[in-house]
XYZ file of C-alpha atoms in Angstrom:
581
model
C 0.000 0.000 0.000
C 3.019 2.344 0.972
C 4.569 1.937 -2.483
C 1.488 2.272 -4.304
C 1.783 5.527 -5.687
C 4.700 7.505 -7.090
C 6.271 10.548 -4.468
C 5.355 13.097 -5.998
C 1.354 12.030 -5.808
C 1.930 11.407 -1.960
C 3.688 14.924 -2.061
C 0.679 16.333 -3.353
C -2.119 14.440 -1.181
C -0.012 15.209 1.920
C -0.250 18.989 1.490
C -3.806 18.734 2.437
C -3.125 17.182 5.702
C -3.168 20.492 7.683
C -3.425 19.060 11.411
C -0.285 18.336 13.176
C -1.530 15.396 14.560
C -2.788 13.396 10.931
C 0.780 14.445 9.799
C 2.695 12.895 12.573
C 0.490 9.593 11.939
C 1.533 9.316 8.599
C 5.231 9.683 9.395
C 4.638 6.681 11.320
C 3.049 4.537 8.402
C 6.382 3.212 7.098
C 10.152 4.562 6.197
C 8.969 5.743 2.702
C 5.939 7.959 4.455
C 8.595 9.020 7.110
C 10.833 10.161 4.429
C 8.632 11.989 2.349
C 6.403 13.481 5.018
C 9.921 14.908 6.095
C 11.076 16.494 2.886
C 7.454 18.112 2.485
C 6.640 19.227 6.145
C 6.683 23.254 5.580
C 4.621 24.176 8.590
C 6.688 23.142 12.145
C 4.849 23.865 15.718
C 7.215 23.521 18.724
C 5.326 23.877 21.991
C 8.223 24.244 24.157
C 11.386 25.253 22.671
C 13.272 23.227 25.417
C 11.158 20.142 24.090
C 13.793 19.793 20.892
C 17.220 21.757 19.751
C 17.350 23.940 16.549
C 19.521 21.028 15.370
C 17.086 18.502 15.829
C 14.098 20.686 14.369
C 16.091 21.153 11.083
C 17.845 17.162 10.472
C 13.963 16.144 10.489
C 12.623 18.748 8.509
C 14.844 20.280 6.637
C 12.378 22.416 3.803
C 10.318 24.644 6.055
C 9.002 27.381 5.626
C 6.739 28.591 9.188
C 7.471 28.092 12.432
C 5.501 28.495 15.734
C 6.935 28.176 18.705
C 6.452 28.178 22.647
C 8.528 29.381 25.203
C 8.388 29.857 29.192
C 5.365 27.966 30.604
C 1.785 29.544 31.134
C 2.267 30.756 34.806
C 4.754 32.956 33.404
C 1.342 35.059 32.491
C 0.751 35.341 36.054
C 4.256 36.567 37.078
C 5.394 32.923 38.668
C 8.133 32.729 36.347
C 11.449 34.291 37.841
C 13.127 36.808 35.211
C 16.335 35.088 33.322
C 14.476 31.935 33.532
C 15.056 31.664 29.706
C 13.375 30.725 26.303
C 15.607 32.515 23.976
C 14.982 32.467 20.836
C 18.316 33.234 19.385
C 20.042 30.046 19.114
C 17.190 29.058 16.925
C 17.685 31.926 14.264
C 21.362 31.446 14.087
C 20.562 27.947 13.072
C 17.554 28.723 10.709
C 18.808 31.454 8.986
C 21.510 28.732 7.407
C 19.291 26.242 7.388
C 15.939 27.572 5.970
C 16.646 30.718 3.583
C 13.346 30.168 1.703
C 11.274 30.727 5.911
C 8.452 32.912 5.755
C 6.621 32.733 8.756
C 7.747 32.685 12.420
C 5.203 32.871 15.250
C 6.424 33.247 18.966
C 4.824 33.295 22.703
C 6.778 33.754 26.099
C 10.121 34.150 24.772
C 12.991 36.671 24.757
C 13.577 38.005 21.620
C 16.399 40.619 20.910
C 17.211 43.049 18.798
C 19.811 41.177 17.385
C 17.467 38.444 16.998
C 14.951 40.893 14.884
C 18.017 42.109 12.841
C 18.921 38.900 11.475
C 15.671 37.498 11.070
C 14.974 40.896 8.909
C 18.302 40.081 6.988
C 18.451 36.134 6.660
C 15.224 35.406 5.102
C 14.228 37.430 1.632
C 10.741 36.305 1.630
C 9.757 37.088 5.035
C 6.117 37.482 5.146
C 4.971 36.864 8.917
C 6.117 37.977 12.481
C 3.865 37.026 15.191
C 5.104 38.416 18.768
C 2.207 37.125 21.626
C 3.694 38.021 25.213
C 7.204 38.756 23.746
C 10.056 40.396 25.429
C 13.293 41.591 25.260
C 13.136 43.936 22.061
C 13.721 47.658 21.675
C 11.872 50.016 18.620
C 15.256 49.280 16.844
C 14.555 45.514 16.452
C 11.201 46.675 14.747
C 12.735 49.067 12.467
C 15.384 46.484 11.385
C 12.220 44.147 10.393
C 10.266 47.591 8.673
C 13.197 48.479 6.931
C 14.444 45.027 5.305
C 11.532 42.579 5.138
C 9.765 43.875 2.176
C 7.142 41.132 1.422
C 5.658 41.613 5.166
C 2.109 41.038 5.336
C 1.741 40.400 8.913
C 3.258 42.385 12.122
C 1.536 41.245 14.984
C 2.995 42.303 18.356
C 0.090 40.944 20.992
C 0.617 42.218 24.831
C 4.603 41.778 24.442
C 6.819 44.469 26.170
C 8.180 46.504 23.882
C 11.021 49.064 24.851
C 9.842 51.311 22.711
C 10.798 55.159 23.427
C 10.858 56.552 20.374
C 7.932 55.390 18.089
C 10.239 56.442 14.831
C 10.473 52.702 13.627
C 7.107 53.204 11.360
C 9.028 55.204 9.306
C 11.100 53.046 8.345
C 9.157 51.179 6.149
C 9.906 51.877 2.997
C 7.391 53.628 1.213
C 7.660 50.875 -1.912
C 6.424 48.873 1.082
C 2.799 47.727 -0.059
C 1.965 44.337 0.853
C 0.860 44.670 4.631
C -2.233 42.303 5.755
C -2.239 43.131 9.549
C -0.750 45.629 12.007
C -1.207 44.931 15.654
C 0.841 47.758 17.203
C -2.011 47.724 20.404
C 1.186 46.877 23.213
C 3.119 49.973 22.345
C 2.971 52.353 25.169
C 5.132 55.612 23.428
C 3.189 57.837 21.292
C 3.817 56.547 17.314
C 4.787 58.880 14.305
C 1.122 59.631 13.329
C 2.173 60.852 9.430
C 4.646 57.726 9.078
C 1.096 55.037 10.661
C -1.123 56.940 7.929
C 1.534 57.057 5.046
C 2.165 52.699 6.137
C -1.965 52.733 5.916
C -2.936 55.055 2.683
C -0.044 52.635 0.431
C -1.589 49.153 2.055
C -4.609 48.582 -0.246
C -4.740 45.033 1.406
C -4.782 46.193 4.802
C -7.135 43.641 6.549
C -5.807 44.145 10.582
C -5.440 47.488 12.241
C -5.094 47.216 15.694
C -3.506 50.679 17.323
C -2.147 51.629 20.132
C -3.378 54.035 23.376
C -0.966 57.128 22.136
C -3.231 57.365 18.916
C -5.895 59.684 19.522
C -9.811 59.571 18.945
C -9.815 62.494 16.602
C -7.210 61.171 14.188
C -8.877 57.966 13.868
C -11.358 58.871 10.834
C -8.182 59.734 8.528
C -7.122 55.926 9.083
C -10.537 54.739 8.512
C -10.811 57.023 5.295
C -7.456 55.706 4.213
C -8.802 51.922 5.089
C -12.170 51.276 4.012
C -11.398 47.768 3.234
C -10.582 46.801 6.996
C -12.155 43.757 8.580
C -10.402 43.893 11.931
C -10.203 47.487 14.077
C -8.481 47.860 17.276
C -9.446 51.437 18.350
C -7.310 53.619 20.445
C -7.652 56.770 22.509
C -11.203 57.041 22.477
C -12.084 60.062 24.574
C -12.160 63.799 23.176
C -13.814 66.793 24.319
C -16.504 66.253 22.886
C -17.556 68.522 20.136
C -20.297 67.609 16.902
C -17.791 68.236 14.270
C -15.715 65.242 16.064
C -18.640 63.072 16.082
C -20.266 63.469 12.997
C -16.768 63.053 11.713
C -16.014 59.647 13.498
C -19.502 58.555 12.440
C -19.007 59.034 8.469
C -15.941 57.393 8.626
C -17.501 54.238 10.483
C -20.078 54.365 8.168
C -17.656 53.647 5.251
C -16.012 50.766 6.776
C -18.761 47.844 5.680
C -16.193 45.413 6.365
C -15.497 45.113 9.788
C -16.444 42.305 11.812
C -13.917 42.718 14.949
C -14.105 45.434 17.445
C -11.727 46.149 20.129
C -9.855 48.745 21.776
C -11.592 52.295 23.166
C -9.167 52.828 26.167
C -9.952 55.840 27.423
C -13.742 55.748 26.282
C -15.750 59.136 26.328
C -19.469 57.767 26.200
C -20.711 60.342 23.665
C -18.679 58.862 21.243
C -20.113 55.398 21.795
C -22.938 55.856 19.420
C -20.436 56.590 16.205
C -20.081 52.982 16.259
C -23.679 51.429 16.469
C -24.018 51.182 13.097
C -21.468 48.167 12.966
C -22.505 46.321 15.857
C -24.829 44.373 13.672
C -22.030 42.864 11.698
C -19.419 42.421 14.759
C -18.683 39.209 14.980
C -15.836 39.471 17.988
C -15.852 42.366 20.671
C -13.119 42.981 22.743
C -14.038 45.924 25.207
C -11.418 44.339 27.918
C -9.387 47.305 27.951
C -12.027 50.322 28.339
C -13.681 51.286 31.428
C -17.639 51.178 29.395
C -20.018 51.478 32.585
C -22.973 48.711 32.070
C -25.356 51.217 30.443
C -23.449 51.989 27.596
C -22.239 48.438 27.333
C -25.816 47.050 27.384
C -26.742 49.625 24.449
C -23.924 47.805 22.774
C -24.166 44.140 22.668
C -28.070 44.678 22.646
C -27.255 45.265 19.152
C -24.564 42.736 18.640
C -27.146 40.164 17.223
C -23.964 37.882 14.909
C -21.497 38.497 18.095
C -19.738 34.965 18.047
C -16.779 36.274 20.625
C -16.962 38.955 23.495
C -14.091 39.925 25.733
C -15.124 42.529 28.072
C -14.605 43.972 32.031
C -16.861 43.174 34.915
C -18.793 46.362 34.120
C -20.894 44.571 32.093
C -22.437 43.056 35.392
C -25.578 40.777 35.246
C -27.691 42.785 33.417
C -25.268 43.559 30.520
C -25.353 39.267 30.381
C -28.702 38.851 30.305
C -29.199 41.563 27.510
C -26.102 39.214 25.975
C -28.316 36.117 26.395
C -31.110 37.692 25.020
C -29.110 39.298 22.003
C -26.591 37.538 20.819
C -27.927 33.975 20.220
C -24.798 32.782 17.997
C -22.058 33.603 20.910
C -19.523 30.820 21.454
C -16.674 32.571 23.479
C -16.942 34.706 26.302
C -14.414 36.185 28.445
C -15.587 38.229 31.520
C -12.200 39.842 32.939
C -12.163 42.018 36.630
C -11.854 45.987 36.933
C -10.120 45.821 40.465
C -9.362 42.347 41.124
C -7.613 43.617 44.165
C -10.412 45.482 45.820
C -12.053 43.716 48.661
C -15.455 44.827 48.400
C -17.127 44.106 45.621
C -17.304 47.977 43.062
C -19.937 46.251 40.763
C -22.995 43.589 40.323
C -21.451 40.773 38.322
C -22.441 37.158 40.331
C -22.848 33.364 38.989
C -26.377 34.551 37.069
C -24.725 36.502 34.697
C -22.759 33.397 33.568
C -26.542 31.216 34.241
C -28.124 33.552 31.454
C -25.555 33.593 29.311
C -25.603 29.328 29.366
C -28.774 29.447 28.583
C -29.484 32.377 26.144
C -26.290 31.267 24.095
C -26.518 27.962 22.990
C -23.932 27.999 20.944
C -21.475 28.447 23.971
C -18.586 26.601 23.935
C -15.385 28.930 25.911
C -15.789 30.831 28.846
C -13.165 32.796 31.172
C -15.067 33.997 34.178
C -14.036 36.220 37.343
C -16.559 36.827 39.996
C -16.563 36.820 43.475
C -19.004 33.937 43.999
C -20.513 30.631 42.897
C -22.726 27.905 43.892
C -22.695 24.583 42.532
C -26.376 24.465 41.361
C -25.104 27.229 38.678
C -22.048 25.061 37.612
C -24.662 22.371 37.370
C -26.875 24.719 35.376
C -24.208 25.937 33.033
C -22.903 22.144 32.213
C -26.366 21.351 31.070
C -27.085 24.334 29.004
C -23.711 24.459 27.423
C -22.911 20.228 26.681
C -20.772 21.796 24.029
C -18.382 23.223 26.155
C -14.522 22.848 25.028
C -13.121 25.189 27.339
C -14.178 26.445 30.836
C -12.214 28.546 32.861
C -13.755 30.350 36.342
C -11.289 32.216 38.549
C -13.121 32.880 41.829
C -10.959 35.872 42.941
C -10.832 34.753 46.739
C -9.143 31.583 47.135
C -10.990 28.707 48.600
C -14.361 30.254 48.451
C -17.198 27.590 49.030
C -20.714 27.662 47.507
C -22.446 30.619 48.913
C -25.557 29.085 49.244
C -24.845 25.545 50.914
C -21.407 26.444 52.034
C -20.767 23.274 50.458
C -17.007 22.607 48.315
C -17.726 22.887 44.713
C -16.889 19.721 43.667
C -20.514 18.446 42.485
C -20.412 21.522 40.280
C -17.023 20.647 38.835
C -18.016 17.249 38.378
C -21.201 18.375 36.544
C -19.279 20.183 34.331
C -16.381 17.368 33.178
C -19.225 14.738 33.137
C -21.765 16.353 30.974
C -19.008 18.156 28.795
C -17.999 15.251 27.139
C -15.681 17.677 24.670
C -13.927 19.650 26.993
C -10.469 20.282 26.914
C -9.285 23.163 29.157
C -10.206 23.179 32.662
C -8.860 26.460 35.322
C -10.595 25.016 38.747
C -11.013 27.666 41.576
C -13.332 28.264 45.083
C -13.345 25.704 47.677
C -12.862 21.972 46.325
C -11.663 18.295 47.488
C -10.467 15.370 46.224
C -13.832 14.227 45.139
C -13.884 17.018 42.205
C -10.111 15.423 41.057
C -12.007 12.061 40.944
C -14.780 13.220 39.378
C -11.949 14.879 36.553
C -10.196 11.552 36.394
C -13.444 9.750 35.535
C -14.918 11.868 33.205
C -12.114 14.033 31.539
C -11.203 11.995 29.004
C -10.760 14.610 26.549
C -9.061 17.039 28.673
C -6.250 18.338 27.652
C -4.716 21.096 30.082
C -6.009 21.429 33.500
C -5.037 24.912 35.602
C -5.490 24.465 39.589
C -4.749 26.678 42.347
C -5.403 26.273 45.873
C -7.378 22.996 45.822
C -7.030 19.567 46.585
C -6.926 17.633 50.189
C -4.232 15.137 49.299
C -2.088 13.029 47.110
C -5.199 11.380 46.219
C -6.277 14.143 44.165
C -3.379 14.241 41.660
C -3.213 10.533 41.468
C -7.043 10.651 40.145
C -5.782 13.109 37.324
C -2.947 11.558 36.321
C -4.080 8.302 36.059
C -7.668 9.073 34.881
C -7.240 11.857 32.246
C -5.376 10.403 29.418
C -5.721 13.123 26.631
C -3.600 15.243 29.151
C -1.065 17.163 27.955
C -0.613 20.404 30.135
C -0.971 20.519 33.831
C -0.234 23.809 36.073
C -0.710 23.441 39.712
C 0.248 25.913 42.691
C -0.204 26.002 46.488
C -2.471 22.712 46.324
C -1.322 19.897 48.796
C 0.047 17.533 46.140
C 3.449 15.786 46.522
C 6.104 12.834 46.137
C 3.989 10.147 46.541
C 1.434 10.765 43.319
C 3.895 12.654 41.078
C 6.617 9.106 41.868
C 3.252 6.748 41.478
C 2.549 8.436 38.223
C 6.345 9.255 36.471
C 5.118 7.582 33.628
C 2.113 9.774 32.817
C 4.754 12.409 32.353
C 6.660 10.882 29.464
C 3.099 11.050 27.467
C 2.509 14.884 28.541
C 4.267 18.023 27.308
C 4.458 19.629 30.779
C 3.754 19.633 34.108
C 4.236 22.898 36.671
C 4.092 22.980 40.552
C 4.608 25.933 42.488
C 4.468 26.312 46.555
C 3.247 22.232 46.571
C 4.667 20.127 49.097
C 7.135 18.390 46.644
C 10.816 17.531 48.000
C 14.217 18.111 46.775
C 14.698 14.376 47.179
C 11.582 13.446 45.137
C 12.742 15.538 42.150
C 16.194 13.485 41.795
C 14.586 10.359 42.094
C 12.072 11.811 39.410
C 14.945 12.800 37.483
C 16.673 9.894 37.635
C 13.762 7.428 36.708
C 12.584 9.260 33.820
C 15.475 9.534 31.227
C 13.251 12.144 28.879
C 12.206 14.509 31.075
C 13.855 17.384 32.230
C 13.263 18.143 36.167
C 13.910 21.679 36.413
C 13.722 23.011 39.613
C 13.373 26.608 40.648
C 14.306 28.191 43.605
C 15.691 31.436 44.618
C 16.627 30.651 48.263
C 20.032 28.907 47.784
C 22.279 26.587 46.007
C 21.064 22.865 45.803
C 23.926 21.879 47.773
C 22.955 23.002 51.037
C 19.486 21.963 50.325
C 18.238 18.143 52.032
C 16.239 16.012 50.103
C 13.426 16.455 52.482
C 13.181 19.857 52.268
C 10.437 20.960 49.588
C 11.250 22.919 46.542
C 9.818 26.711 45.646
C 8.993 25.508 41.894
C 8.811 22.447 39.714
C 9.023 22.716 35.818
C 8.595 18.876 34.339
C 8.520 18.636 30.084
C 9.193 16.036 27.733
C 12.355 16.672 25.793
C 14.448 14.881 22.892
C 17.456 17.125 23.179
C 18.476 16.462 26.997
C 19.486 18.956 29.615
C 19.203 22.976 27.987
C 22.496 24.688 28.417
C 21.519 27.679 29.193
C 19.787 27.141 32.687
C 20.279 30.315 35.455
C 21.824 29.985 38.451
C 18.355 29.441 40.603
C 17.665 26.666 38.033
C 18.574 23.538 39.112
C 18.193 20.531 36.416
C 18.206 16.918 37.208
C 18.533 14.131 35.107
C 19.676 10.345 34.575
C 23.605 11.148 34.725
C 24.150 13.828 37.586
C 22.086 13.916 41.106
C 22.196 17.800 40.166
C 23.286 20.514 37.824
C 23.704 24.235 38.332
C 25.504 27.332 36.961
């Protein structure tokens, strides 16, 4: 069957094969498959760059063209990565720039990424079409200008919440005004004010100009000339929206929205002056995704809004909305499937609006169509959890962050669990879990039972024992993520359950009752993992193997031991009880 048809027909048949996982199955069919699935592979996704070497990526596939890549691990979001832990990308351009002239695409998250890194990315690669920068760092505006000034096929600059040193905001100029080809801008991170006339020069000479997403420095009353200059755009990320407010501004602002037919996705309006609001409700009825997470909109004006978001699919937005902006959300927007409810003052102890478990209730059961949800709020009960798992069956992804640790149902006083276990039991799709409030070991059982298609779980301050972690680990097998901090898990499940590991990408534990002791033996056992522990409070020679560790980074790697590891990094493996810098 292998040799039944020529190369170049299994060439062609493969190229359709756009999921990573059909293309690794066919690699495995036999050594001609392997070899030719090799030689056509142009699309490579790493999700942790310590998981292979540059050297490795490029012996097994050694004609591609994109590359998306992973680096520090998802707590890093929340600050629980130390700085200098690593995941620089460097190495890996050295390498590729020999290796792959012909790359066009490289798409990065959680790594450090110089200027020197930019430079030769902008100089290596003469049909560089794609740079995709999601919580990036470690670049200056000169990086930037390096890729403006020499990449000049770009169609994509994406720079997505990284941290940009950025002091100047000349590096727009230095596209080159031959430059024409630009698809999407997403500029939205940049905190110093940009070159206006060099953003609406880059704009006017981009007839293809899909993406516009700006920046807080550009203000409400220049926006119509980029509109004017754009009428083609599909996505709009507003900035500055707040102006004293005048008709001549408005009636402005309104024309221009007027012209813009095309645009489905809405975000933006930091800064939001309410008078202004209305210059855009003549596109809510074609928004398909809202993102008002970054403007303070009080509920009023936010109801007015989504009341007439009838196609919304995807809405991002602060707790402002409260429960009666979700119920007018239930009521309007019948075809949502993503919702994202973020908090105003997470810090604040008493509560500074009305957003509770019913706003997430009505939403369940207005939207149908659910299938994502990131919720903050203060409280739950478990006959809402129940609720939402039987309105939304569909659900893929459910994340609730209860902003007070270990908060029990407010009604029965009662741990969560039954609404957890509600929730992986009747969601027979889900795959993300983020567990929060008061819960046991039951709710971990109930996960191990019924989670079979989870694939990253997020828990923080849950859990009565071992128990708990030895019911995920051995029950969910899809898992391939697992993040876990100040829950009472420790040597006995994570040793029971060493081989679980080998078939996950990573595993993170933070301020868990996990010994020194227990990560060499871990280490040790498990040839193909890398046991990286991380702690600031000394070198691992003074430390006894009883004595339990600050952090604990576990992933699956085929290159061994990184060499680039900080001091408060210590790595164990199969050769060396320990090794430090």
């Amino acid at each position: 069957m292998a040799y039944a048809f020529p190369e170049e027909v299994l060439e062609h048949v493969f190229s359709f094969l756009n999921c990573d996982k059909d293309r690794n199955a066919v690699s495995l069919v036999c050594k001609s498959w392997y070899d030719i699935e090799r030689w056509c592979r142009r699309r490579v996704f790493i999700g942790n760059c310590y998981a292979a070497s540059p050297e490795i990526l490029i012996r097994r596939f050694p004609e591609v063209r994109a590359l998306e890549m992973k680096g520090k691990p998802h707590f890093a979001d929340f600050n629980l990565v130390p700085e200098g832990w690593g995941a620089y990308v460097y190495p890996w351009i050295v390498a590729m720039s020999a290796a792959y002239p012909l790359l066009e695409e490289i798409k990065l998250k959680r790594m450090v990424v110089s200027d020197e890194s930019l430079d030769l990315i902008s100089k290596s690669f003469k049909n560089f079409k794609v740079l995709v920068l999601t919580s990036c760092e470690g670049f200056t505006a000169d990086g930037l200008a390096s890729v403006a000034a020499n990449c000049r096929n770009l169609r994509e600059l994406n720079l997505k919440e990284s941290d940009v040193d950025d002091t100047s905001g000349h590096w727009l100029s230095h596209f080159p005004d031959c430059s024409t080809s630009l698809v999407s801008l997403n500029i939205s991170c940049l905190l110093s004010e940009v070159i206006f006339s060099a953003l609406e020069r880059l704009v006017a000479r981009s007839p293809n100009l899909k993406v516009l997403r700006l920046n807080r420095s550009v203000p409400l009353e220049k926006l119509p000339n980029l509109l004017r200059r754009a009428p083609q755009l599909v996505e709009l990320g507003v900035g500055s929206y707040t102006h004293e407010v005048r008709n001549d501004t408005f009636s402005n602002l309104a024309s221009a929205f007027s012209g813009c037919i095309q645009i489905r996705d809405l975000s933006g309006f930091w800064d939001v002056a309410p008078a202004y609001l209305p210059a855009i409700y003549p596109l809510c009825s074609r928004i398909t995704s809202l993102n008002l997470s970054y403007g303070t909109i009080q509920s009023p004006e936010l109801l007015k809004i989504v009341s007439q978001c009838s196609n919304l699919q995807r809405l991002l937005v602060l707790d402002h909305i409260e429960d009666s902006g979700l119920e007018a959300v239930a009521m309007s927007c019948k075809d949502l499937q993503e919702l994202r409810v973020f908090p105003s003052e997470p810090y604040r102890i008493e509560p500074n609006v009305t957003l509770t478990e019913k706003g997430l209730v009505s939403v369940s059961h207005g939207c149908t169509k659910l299938k994502s949800v990131l919720y903050f709020c203060r409280r739950m009960s478990n006959a809402a959890l129940v609720s939402i798992a039987r309105n939304s069956p569909n659900m893929t992804r459910f994340r609730l962050c209860i902003l007070e640790p270990r908060v029990p149902d407010y009604l029965t006083h009662q741990p969560l669990d039954a609404g957890f276990g509600a929730i992986v039991e009747i969601c027979k799709d889900l795959q993300r879990l983020s567990l929060s409030g008061l819960l046991t070991d039951q709710c971990f059982k109930y996960i191990g039972t019924h989670a079979k298609k989870l694939e990253m779980l997020s828990i923080a301050f849950a859990g009565d024992s071992d128990s708990g972690l030895h019911y995920v680990l051995s029950g969910c097998h899809s898992l391939r993520k697992l993040e876990i901090r100040d829950s009472p898990f420790g040597d006995k499940a994570l040793l029971a359950n060493a081989a679980k590991l080998e078939t996950m990408r990573s595993l993170w534990m933070s301020n868990c009752p996990v010994s020194f002791g227990a990560c060499k033996l871990l280490g040790r056992k498990m040839p193909h993992l890398n046991v990286e522990v991380i702690d600031e409070g000394g070198s691992p020679e003074s430390r006894a193997d009883e004595c339990p560790v600050e952090k604990l980074y576990i992933y699956r790697t085929v290159s061994g031991r990184r060499d680039d590891f900080p001091g408060f990094v210590w790595t164990v493996n199969s050769n060396s009880p320990a090794s430090f810098s």
